[in-house]
Amino acid sequence: MIDTTTALELVLRHGTLNTEFFEVDLKDALDYVVAKDVASRIDMPPFRQSAMDGYALHLYDDFTYTVVGEVQAGDNNDPTLRKGEAVRIFTGAPVPTSANTVVMQERVTVDGNKIIIEESPKVNMNIRPKAEQIKAGGVAINKGTTIKGVHIGFLASLGLTKITVSKKPSVAIVVTGNELVAPGMPLSYGEIYESNGAMLTAVLNELGYKNTSVVTIRDDYDTTKNVLRDTLGKHDVVIVTGGVSVGDYDFVGKAFNAIGVHEIFYKVRQKPGKPLFFGKKEGTSIFGLPGNPAAALSCFYIYVYPLLKKYEGADHMNLPIISLPLLSDYTVKGTQAQFLKARIEGAGVTILGGQSSAMVRAFGDANALVCLPVNSMEIRKGQNVKTLLLPTK
Ligand SMILES: Nc1nc2c(c(=O)[nH]1)N[C@H]1C(S)=C(S)[C@@H](COP(=O)(O)OP(=O)(O)OC[C@H]3O[C@@H](n4cnc5c(N)ncnc54)[C@H](O)[C@@H]3O)O[C@H]1N2
Ligand code: MOO
């Protein structure tokens, strides 16, 4: 059995790096990974901009100035001021070339066409210099960035309408089990509702992966083999849940073997997710996740998500890790590495109740996974623990 660090390294080493790029409208670019550095075509700001409503002055050694005009945001006039002259100016308006400071109106006494300032202002005060944020030709967004709302705002401020991004993977989810019944149907004794398909689809969607599909199959060797063979050729990533353990009706491993999936690893020294499988067939990456919903979701965040980010060429693939003090004592059950659903609150982290692999409920309150190494035993309040931040929380 391999350790968790090796497992993640193997996933990232063998994960396919996509090379298909395309142009997307900026408004549709959320969650895509930028495939080429995006350069600005303009200086931003494009001109010296007033940061305040007030007066732009051509400084001289007195406190009284003559107001000779006005510049509003959007105006394109550039009045020439002589020493001792001022213009009324508003936030966002172009500061006249001949003005060398802006005084906010609260610091000024108005007397007819004269203003009296309280104290002598500093040169360039309240003026946003031209190109302060970025110069024309400068890199606005680096290749490898996952586009978030703020990036769309910044690129829109530079006048851009399209960017080149990496193709997203198509992801197939295959859920296995005779006991599974679709929500909404009546439930007989021995059956449970199928939830991994809906959960993984929704989590993929939250992360920007919309090209997904779900197939439900029964615990039958031939069906498992045929469905998996058919699915592998059509998708970049295949996530199977259930049927990866050692039971007589766990056919996923045997089916992978029969259809030529190359096993990279099977079983990781961790809880949850011990029976995790990862393999490849040509360009397709294949995960066998445990059927237990909370185990499947942990493995998804820890191993599948980084693989999806690698596929897109993202510069940040793994969940961010921080070290935080535990807010209460915790006794570890078992000797494997632990990924525990947890909530960061204030300056510390609390391990939540309901850690069973079968119970997904605690994930609803979790914004992190506390990661404890093998043989952790007793962890005391105040002790620092490695904490993985869950995305979109
Ligand atoms: N003798 C052993 N038995 C088990 C071991 C072991 O090492 N030796 N490992 C246990 C661990 S740990 C896990 S995790 C599970 C993994 O089993 P499978 O991946 O084969 O999953 P299943 O047996 O098919 O299902 C497990 C559990 O999850 C429920 N399930 C499955 N699919 C779904 C779904 N789509 N939606 C909702 N719930 C689902 C299923 O009904 C089971 O309760 O193996 C242990 N056993
Ligand atoms: O390894 Mo399993 O995922 O704990 O229940």
Tab-separated table of N, CA, C and O in Angstrom, residues 163-235:
chain	number	residue	atom	x	y	z
A	163	ILE	N	-10.460	35.684	-24.498
A	163	ILE	CA	-9.152	35.171	-24.081
A	163	ILE	C	-8.992	33.730	-24.557
A	163	ILE	O	-9.988	33.059	-24.854
A	164	THR	N	-7.740	33.271	-24.604
A	164	THR	CA	-7.483	31.899	-25.038
A	164	THR	C	-7.358	31.013	-23.805
A	164	THR	O	-6.566	31.297	-22.906
A	165	VAL	N	-8.164	29.967	-23.783
A	165	VAL	CA	-8.188	29.080	-22.608
A	165	VAL	C	-7.988	27.636	-23.047
A	165	VAL	O	-8.084	27.302	-24.223
A	166	SER	N	-7.734	26.824	-22.041
A	166	SER	CA	-7.520	25.402	-22.261
A	166	SER	C	-8.865	24.677	-22.268
A	166	SER	O	-9.752	25.031	-21.486
A	167	LYS	N	-8.963	23.682	-23.131
A	167	LYS	CA	-10.188	22.857	-23.159
A	167	LYS	C	-10.370	22.171	-21.800
A	167	LYS	O	-9.384	21.767	-21.185
A	168	LYS	N	-11.589	22.066	-21.366
A	168	LYS	CA	-11.847	21.356	-20.114
A	168	LYS	C	-12.064	19.875	-20.401
A	168	LYS	O	-12.552	19.522	-21.470
A	169	PRO	N	-11.715	19.024	-19.435
A	169	PRO	CA	-11.910	17.597	-19.677
A	169	PRO	C	-13.387	17.215	-19.691
A	169	PRO	O	-14.199	17.838	-19.019
A	170	SER	N	-13.691	16.184	-20.451
A	170	SER	CA	-15.022	15.599	-20.328
A	170	SER	C	-14.917	14.497	-19.277
A	170	SER	O	-13.980	13.697	-19.289
A	171	VAL	N	-15.840	14.511	-18.337
A	171	VAL	CA	-15.749	13.601	-17.183
A	171	VAL	C	-16.978	12.687	-17.143
A	171	VAL	O	-18.109	13.177	-17.128
A	172	ALA	N	-16.723	11.385	-17.145
A	172	ALA	CA	-17.825	10.424	-16.991
A	172	ALA	C	-17.809	9.877	-15.572
A	172	ALA	O	-16.739	9.566	-15.032
A	173	ILE	N	-18.980	9.797	-14.980
A	173	ILE	CA	-19.113	9.212	-13.636
A	173	ILE	C	-19.877	7.904	-13.817
A	173	ILE	O	-20.959	7.893	-14.425
A	174	VAL	N	-19.298	6.829	-13.323
A	174	VAL	CA	-19.972	5.533	-13.412
A	174	VAL	C	-20.220	5.054	-11.985
A	174	VAL	O	-19.258	4.859	-11.226
A	175	VAL	N	-21.471	4.938	-11.594
A	175	VAL	CA	-21.770	4.479	-10.231
A	175	VAL	C	-22.244	3.033	-10.286
A	175	VAL	O	-22.999	2.655	-11.181
A	176	THR	N	-21.740	2.225	-9.345
A	176	THR	CA	-22.023	0.794	-9.407
A	176	THR	C	-22.707	0.331	-8.132
A	176	THR	O	-22.426	0.837	-7.039
A	177	GLY	N	-23.598	-0.626	-8.261
A	177	GLY	CA	-24.216	-1.236	-7.078
A	177	GLY	C	-25.643	-1.670	-7.320
A	177	GLY	O	-26.456	-0.869	-7.800
A	178	ASN	N	-25.953	-2.926	-6.960
A	178	ASN	CA	-27.321	-3.449	-7.092
A	178	ASN	C	-28.293	-2.752	-6.151
A	178	ASN	O	-29.483	-2.762	-6.378
A	179	GLU	N	-27.721	-2.186	-5.076
A	179	GLU	CA	-28.583	-1.589	-4.048
A	179	GLU	C	-29.049	-0.183	-4.413
A	179	GLU	O	-29.837	0.411	-3.688
A	180	LEU	N	-28.564	0.345	-5.522
A	180	LEU	CA	-28.797	1.767	-5.814
A	180	LEU	C	-30.118	2.000	-6.550
A	180	LEU	O	-30.426	1.329	-7.535
A	181	VAL	N	-30.858	2.985	-6.041
A	181	VAL	CA	-32.145	3.351	-6.628
A	181	VAL	C	-32.125	4.854	-6.860
A	181	VAL	O	-31.611	5.609	-6.022
A	182	ALA	N	-32.675	5.292	-7.980
A	182	ALA	CA	-32.685	6.729	-8.278
A	182	ALA	C	-33.596	7.461	-7.298
A	182	ALA	O	-34.693	6.965	-6.994
A	183	PRO	N	-33.161	8.631	-6.773
A	183	PRO	CA	-34.029	9.428	-5.897
A	183	PRO	C	-35.380	9.677	-6.579
A	183	PRO	O	-35.438	9.863	-7.794
A	184	GLY	N	-36.443	9.634	-5.771
A	184	GLY	CA	-37.781	9.823	-6.332
A	184	GLY	C	-38.509	8.503	-6.524
A	184	GLY	O	-39.735	8.469	-6.602
A	185	MET	N	-37.751	7.392	-6.617
A	185	MET	CA	-38.362	6.070	-6.795
A	185	MET	C	-38.637	5.466	-5.406
A	185	MET	O	-37.970	5.819	-4.435
A	186	PRO	N	-39.583	4.516	-5.317
A	186	PRO	CA	-39.783	3.854	-4.022
A	186	PRO	C	-38.578	3.011	-3.633
A	186	PRO	O	-37.867	2.508	-4.516
A	187	LEU	N	-38.343	2.915	-2.338
A	187	LEU	CA	-37.161	2.215	-1.828
A	187	LEU	C	-37.590	0.892	-1.197
A	187	LEU	O	-38.384	0.884	-0.262
A	188	SER	N	-37.076	-0.229	-1.670
A	188	SER	CA	-37.379	-1.527	-1.063
A	188	SER	C	-36.326	-1.835	-0.002
A	188	SER	O	-35.250	-1.223	0.018
A	189	TYR	N	-36.649	-2.830	0.823
A	189	TYR	CA	-35.703	-3.265	1.857
A	189	TYR	C	-34.373	-3.636	1.203
A	189	TYR	O	-34.332	-4.342	0.193
A	190	GLY	N	-33.264	-3.153	1.762
A	190	GLY	CA	-31.936	-3.482	1.232
A	190	GLY	C	-31.423	-2.471	0.223
A	190	GLY	O	-30.254	-2.520	-0.157
A	191	GLU	N	-32.288	-1.558	-0.209
A	191	GLU	CA	-31.862	-0.586	-1.222
A	191	GLU	C	-31.543	0.769	-0.573
A	191	GLU	O	-32.031	1.083	0.507
A	192	ILE	N	-30.717	1.547	-1.283
A	192	ILE	CA	-30.466	2.929	-0.841
A	192	ILE	C	-30.545	3.830	-2.073
A	192	ILE	O	-30.450	3.341	-3.206
A	193	TYR	N	-30.691	5.111	-1.825
A	193	TYR	CA	-30.734	6.044	-2.946
A	193	TYR	C	-29.334	6.295	-3.478
A	193	TYR	O	-28.377	6.458	-2.712
A	194	GLU	N	-29.244	6.358	-4.777
A	194	GLU	CA	-27.968	6.636	-5.455
A	194	GLU	C	-27.677	8.120	-5.295
A	194	GLU	O	-28.448	8.955	-5.748
A	195	SER	N	-26.560	8.456	-4.646
A	195	SER	CA	-26.269	9.882	-4.429
A	195	SER	C	-24.901	10.308	-4.944
A	195	SER	O	-24.664	11.504	-5.138
A	196	ASN	N	-24.013	9.362	-5.193
A	196	ASN	CA	-22.672	9.768	-5.659
A	196	ASN	C	-22.731	10.471	-7.014
A	196	ASN	O	-21.977	11.415	-7.264
A	197	GLY	N	-23.611	9.996	-7.878
A	197	GLY	CA	-23.712	10.587	-9.224
A	197	GLY	C	-24.112	12.049	-9.142
A	197	GLY	O	-23.469	12.935	-9.718
A	198	ALA	N	-25.203	12.312	-8.371
A	198	ALA	CA	-25.692	13.692	-8.236
A	198	ALA	C	-24.648	14.563	-7.543
A	198	ALA	O	-24.398	15.710	-7.940
A	199	MET	N	-24.006	13.997	-6.500
A	199	MET	CA	-23.039	14.788	-5.723
A	199	MET	C	-21.817	15.152	-6.577
A	199	MET	O	-21.409	16.322	-6.633
A	200	LEU	N	-21.238	14.163	-7.238
A	200	LEU	CA	-20.010	14.449	-8.004
A	200	LEU	C	-20.307	15.362	-9.189
A	200	LEU	O	-19.514	16.249	-9.513
A	201	THR	N	-21.471	15.185	-9.810
A	201	THR	CA	-21.847	16.084	-10.912
A	201	THR	C	-21.930	17.519	-10.400
A	201	THR	O	-21.400	18.451	-11.016
A	202	ALA	N	-22.583	17.689	-9.242
A	202	ALA	CA	-22.777	19.034	-8.696
A	202	ALA	C	-21.447	19.651	-8.267
A	202	ALA	O	-21.187	20.834	-8.513
A	203	VAL	N	-20.590	18.844	-7.644
A	203	VAL	CA	-19.291	19.379	-7.198
A	203	VAL	C	-18.434	19.732	-8.424
A	203	VAL	O	-17.770	20.778	-8.449
A	204	LEU	N	-18.472	18.894	-9.435
A	204	LEU	CA	-17.747	19.212	-10.676
A	204	LEU	C	-18.272	20.519	-11.259
A	204	LEU	O	-17.496	21.381	-11.682
A	205	ASN	N	-19.587	20.666	-11.261
A	205	ASN	CA	-20.203	21.897	-11.765
A	205	ASN	C	-19.751	23.121	-10.990
A	205	ASN	O	-19.431	24.153	-11.565
A	206	GLU	N	-19.726	22.989	-9.657
A	206	GLU	CA	-19.289	24.105	-8.801
A	206	GLU	C	-17.886	24.550	-9.178
A	206	GLU	O	-17.523	25.706	-9.018
A	207	LEU	N	-17.075	23.590	-9.620
A	207	LEU	CA	-15.679	23.893	-9.930
A	207	LEU	C	-15.496	24.265	-11.402
A	207	LEU	O	-14.370	24.463	-11.855
A	208	GLY	N	-16.599	24.314	-12.138
A	208	GLY	CA	-16.528	24.764	-13.534
A	208	GLY	C	-16.467	23.638	-14.546
A	208	GLY	O	-16.295	23.894	-15.732
A	209	TYR	N	-16.606	22.396	-14.120
A	209	TYR	CA	-16.576	21.269	-15.064
A	209	TYR	C	-18.013	20.882	-15.388
A	209	TYR	O	-18.687	20.237	-14.578
A	210	LYS	N	-18.455	21.304	-16.556
A	210	LYS	CA	-19.870	21.141	-16.920
A	210	LYS	C	-20.074	19.956	-17.858
A	210	LYS	O	-21.184	19.502	-18.051
A	211	ASN	N	-18.970	19.506	-18.469
A	211	ASN	CA	-19.081	18.420	-19.442
A	211	ASN	C	-19.016	17.076	-18.714
A	211	ASN	O	-17.976	16.442	-18.632
A	212	THR	N	-20.140	16.691	-18.126
A	212	THR	CA	-20.168	15.485	-17.284
A	212	THR	C	-21.350	14.604	-17.666
A	212	THR	O	-22.312	15.081	-18.263
A	213	SER	N	-21.243	13.336	-17.318
A	213	SER	CA	-22.375	12.427	-17.526
A	213	SER	C	-22.328	11.358	-16.441
A	213	SER	O	-21.264	11.100	-15.863
A	214	VAL	N	-23.468	10.752	-16.156
A	214	VAL	CA	-23.527	9.699	-15.123
A	214	VAL	C	-24.175	8.452	-15.721
A	214	VAL	O	-25.187	8.543	-16.414
A	215	VAL	N	-23.552	7.311	-15.465
A	215	VAL	CA	-24.163	6.018	-15.821
A	215	VAL	C	-24.247	5.200	-14.530
A	215	VAL	O	-23.283	5.163	-13.760
A	216	THR	N	-25.371	4.543	-14.301
A	216	THR	CA	-25.505	3.646	-13.147
A	216	THR	C	-25.498	2.206	-13.649
A	216	THR	O	-26.221	1.891	-14.601
A	217	ILE	N	-24.648	1.377	-13.044
A	217	ILE	CA	-24.629	-0.031	-13.460
A	217	ILE	C	-24.761	-0.962	-12.257
A	217	ILE	O	-24.398	-0.613	-11.139
A	218	ARG	N	-25.265	-2.166	-12.549
A	218	ARG	CA	-25.437	-3.172	-11.502
A	218	ARG	C	-24.128	-3.913	-11.283
A	218	ARG	O	-23.203	-3.825	-12.091
A	219	ASP	N	-24.047	-4.639	-10.166
A	219	ASP	CA	-22.837	-5.413	-9.861
A	219	ASP	C	-22.821	-6.685	-10.701
A	219	ASP	O	-23.242	-7.762	-10.243
A	220	ASP	N	-22.392	-6.532	-11.920
A	220	ASP	CA	-22.373	-7.652	-12.850
A	220	ASP	C	-21.100	-7.490	-13.682
A	220	ASP	O	-20.846	-6.417	-14.244
A	221	TYR	N	-20.298	-8.532	-13.737
A	221	TYR	CA	-18.974	-8.423	-14.356
A	221	TYR	C	-19.050	-7.980	-15.825
A	221	TYR	O	-18.367	-7.044	-16.236
A	222	ASP	N	-19.897	-8.651	-16.614
A	222	ASP	CA	-19.942	-8.331	-18.045
A	222	ASP	C	-20.439	-6.909	-18.293
A	222	ASP	O	-19.881	-6.184	-19.113
A	223	THR	N	-21.489	-6.518	-17.537
A	223	THR	CA	-22.002	-5.151	-17.716
A	223	THR	C	-20.919	-4.151	-17.340
A	223	THR	O	-20.673	-3.175	-18.066
A	224	THR	N	-20.265	-4.382	-16.195
A	224	THR	CA	-19.232	-3.450	-15.734
A	224	THR	C	-18.144	-3.314	-16.814
A	224	THR	O	-17.751	-2.204	-17.179
A	225	LYS	N	-17.715	-4.454	-17.345
A	225	LYS	CA	-16.645	-4.454	-18.360
A	225	LYS	C	-17.096	-3.698	-19.616
A	225	LYS	O	-16.375	-2.837	-20.130
A	226	ASN	N	-18.302	-4.016	-20.082
A	226	ASN	CA	-18.765	-3.412	-21.343
A	226	ASN	C	-19.004	-1.913	-21.201
A	226	ASN	O	-18.608	-1.128	-22.067
A	227	VAL	N	-19.627	-1.519	-20.093
A	227	VAL	CA	-19.905	-0.091	-19.904
A	227	VAL	C	-18.586	0.668	-19.760
A	227	VAL	O	-18.386	1.728	-20.372
A	228	LEU	N	-17.662	0.111	-18.984
A	228	LEU	CA	-16.383	0.819	-18.793
A	228	LEU	C	-15.613	0.904	-20.113
A	228	LEU	O	-15.061	1.960	-20.445
A	229	ARG	N	-15.600	-0.168	-20.898
A	229	ARG	CA	-14.872	-0.152	-22.182
A	229	ARG	C	-15.435	0.954	-23.078
A	229	ARG	O	-14.701	1.727	-23.676
A	230	ASP	N	-16.750	1.032	-23.109
A	230	ASP	CA	-17.423	2.011	-23.950
A	230	ASP	C	-17.156	3.443	-23.451
A	230	ASP	O	-16.933	4.361	-24.233
A	231	THR	N	-17.137	3.595	-22.135
A	231	THR	CA	-16.985	4.941	-21.543
A	231	THR	C	-15.560	5.471	-21.713
A	231	THR	O	-15.365	6.660	-21.992
A	232	LEU	N	-14.574	4.594	-21.541
A	232	LEU	CA	-13.169	5.042	-21.548
A	232	LEU	C	-12.798	5.767	-22.834
A	232	LEU	O	-12.143	6.806	-22.792
A	233	GLY	N	-13.239	5.211	-23.951
A	233	GLY	CA	-12.856	5.808	-25.238
A	233	GLY	C	-13.458	7.182	-25.471
A	233	GLY	O	-12.983	7.939	-26.302
A	234	LYS	N	-14.499	7.504	-24.737
A	234	LYS	CA	-15.259	8.733	-25.047
A	234	LYS	C	-14.979	9.890	-24.105
A	234	LYS	O	-15.525	10.972	-24.293
A	235	HIS	N	-14.188	9.664	-23.052
A	235	HIS	CA	-14.003	10.728	-22.046
A	235	HIS	C	-12.531	10.875	-21.660
A	235	HIS	O	-11.751	9.942	-21.811
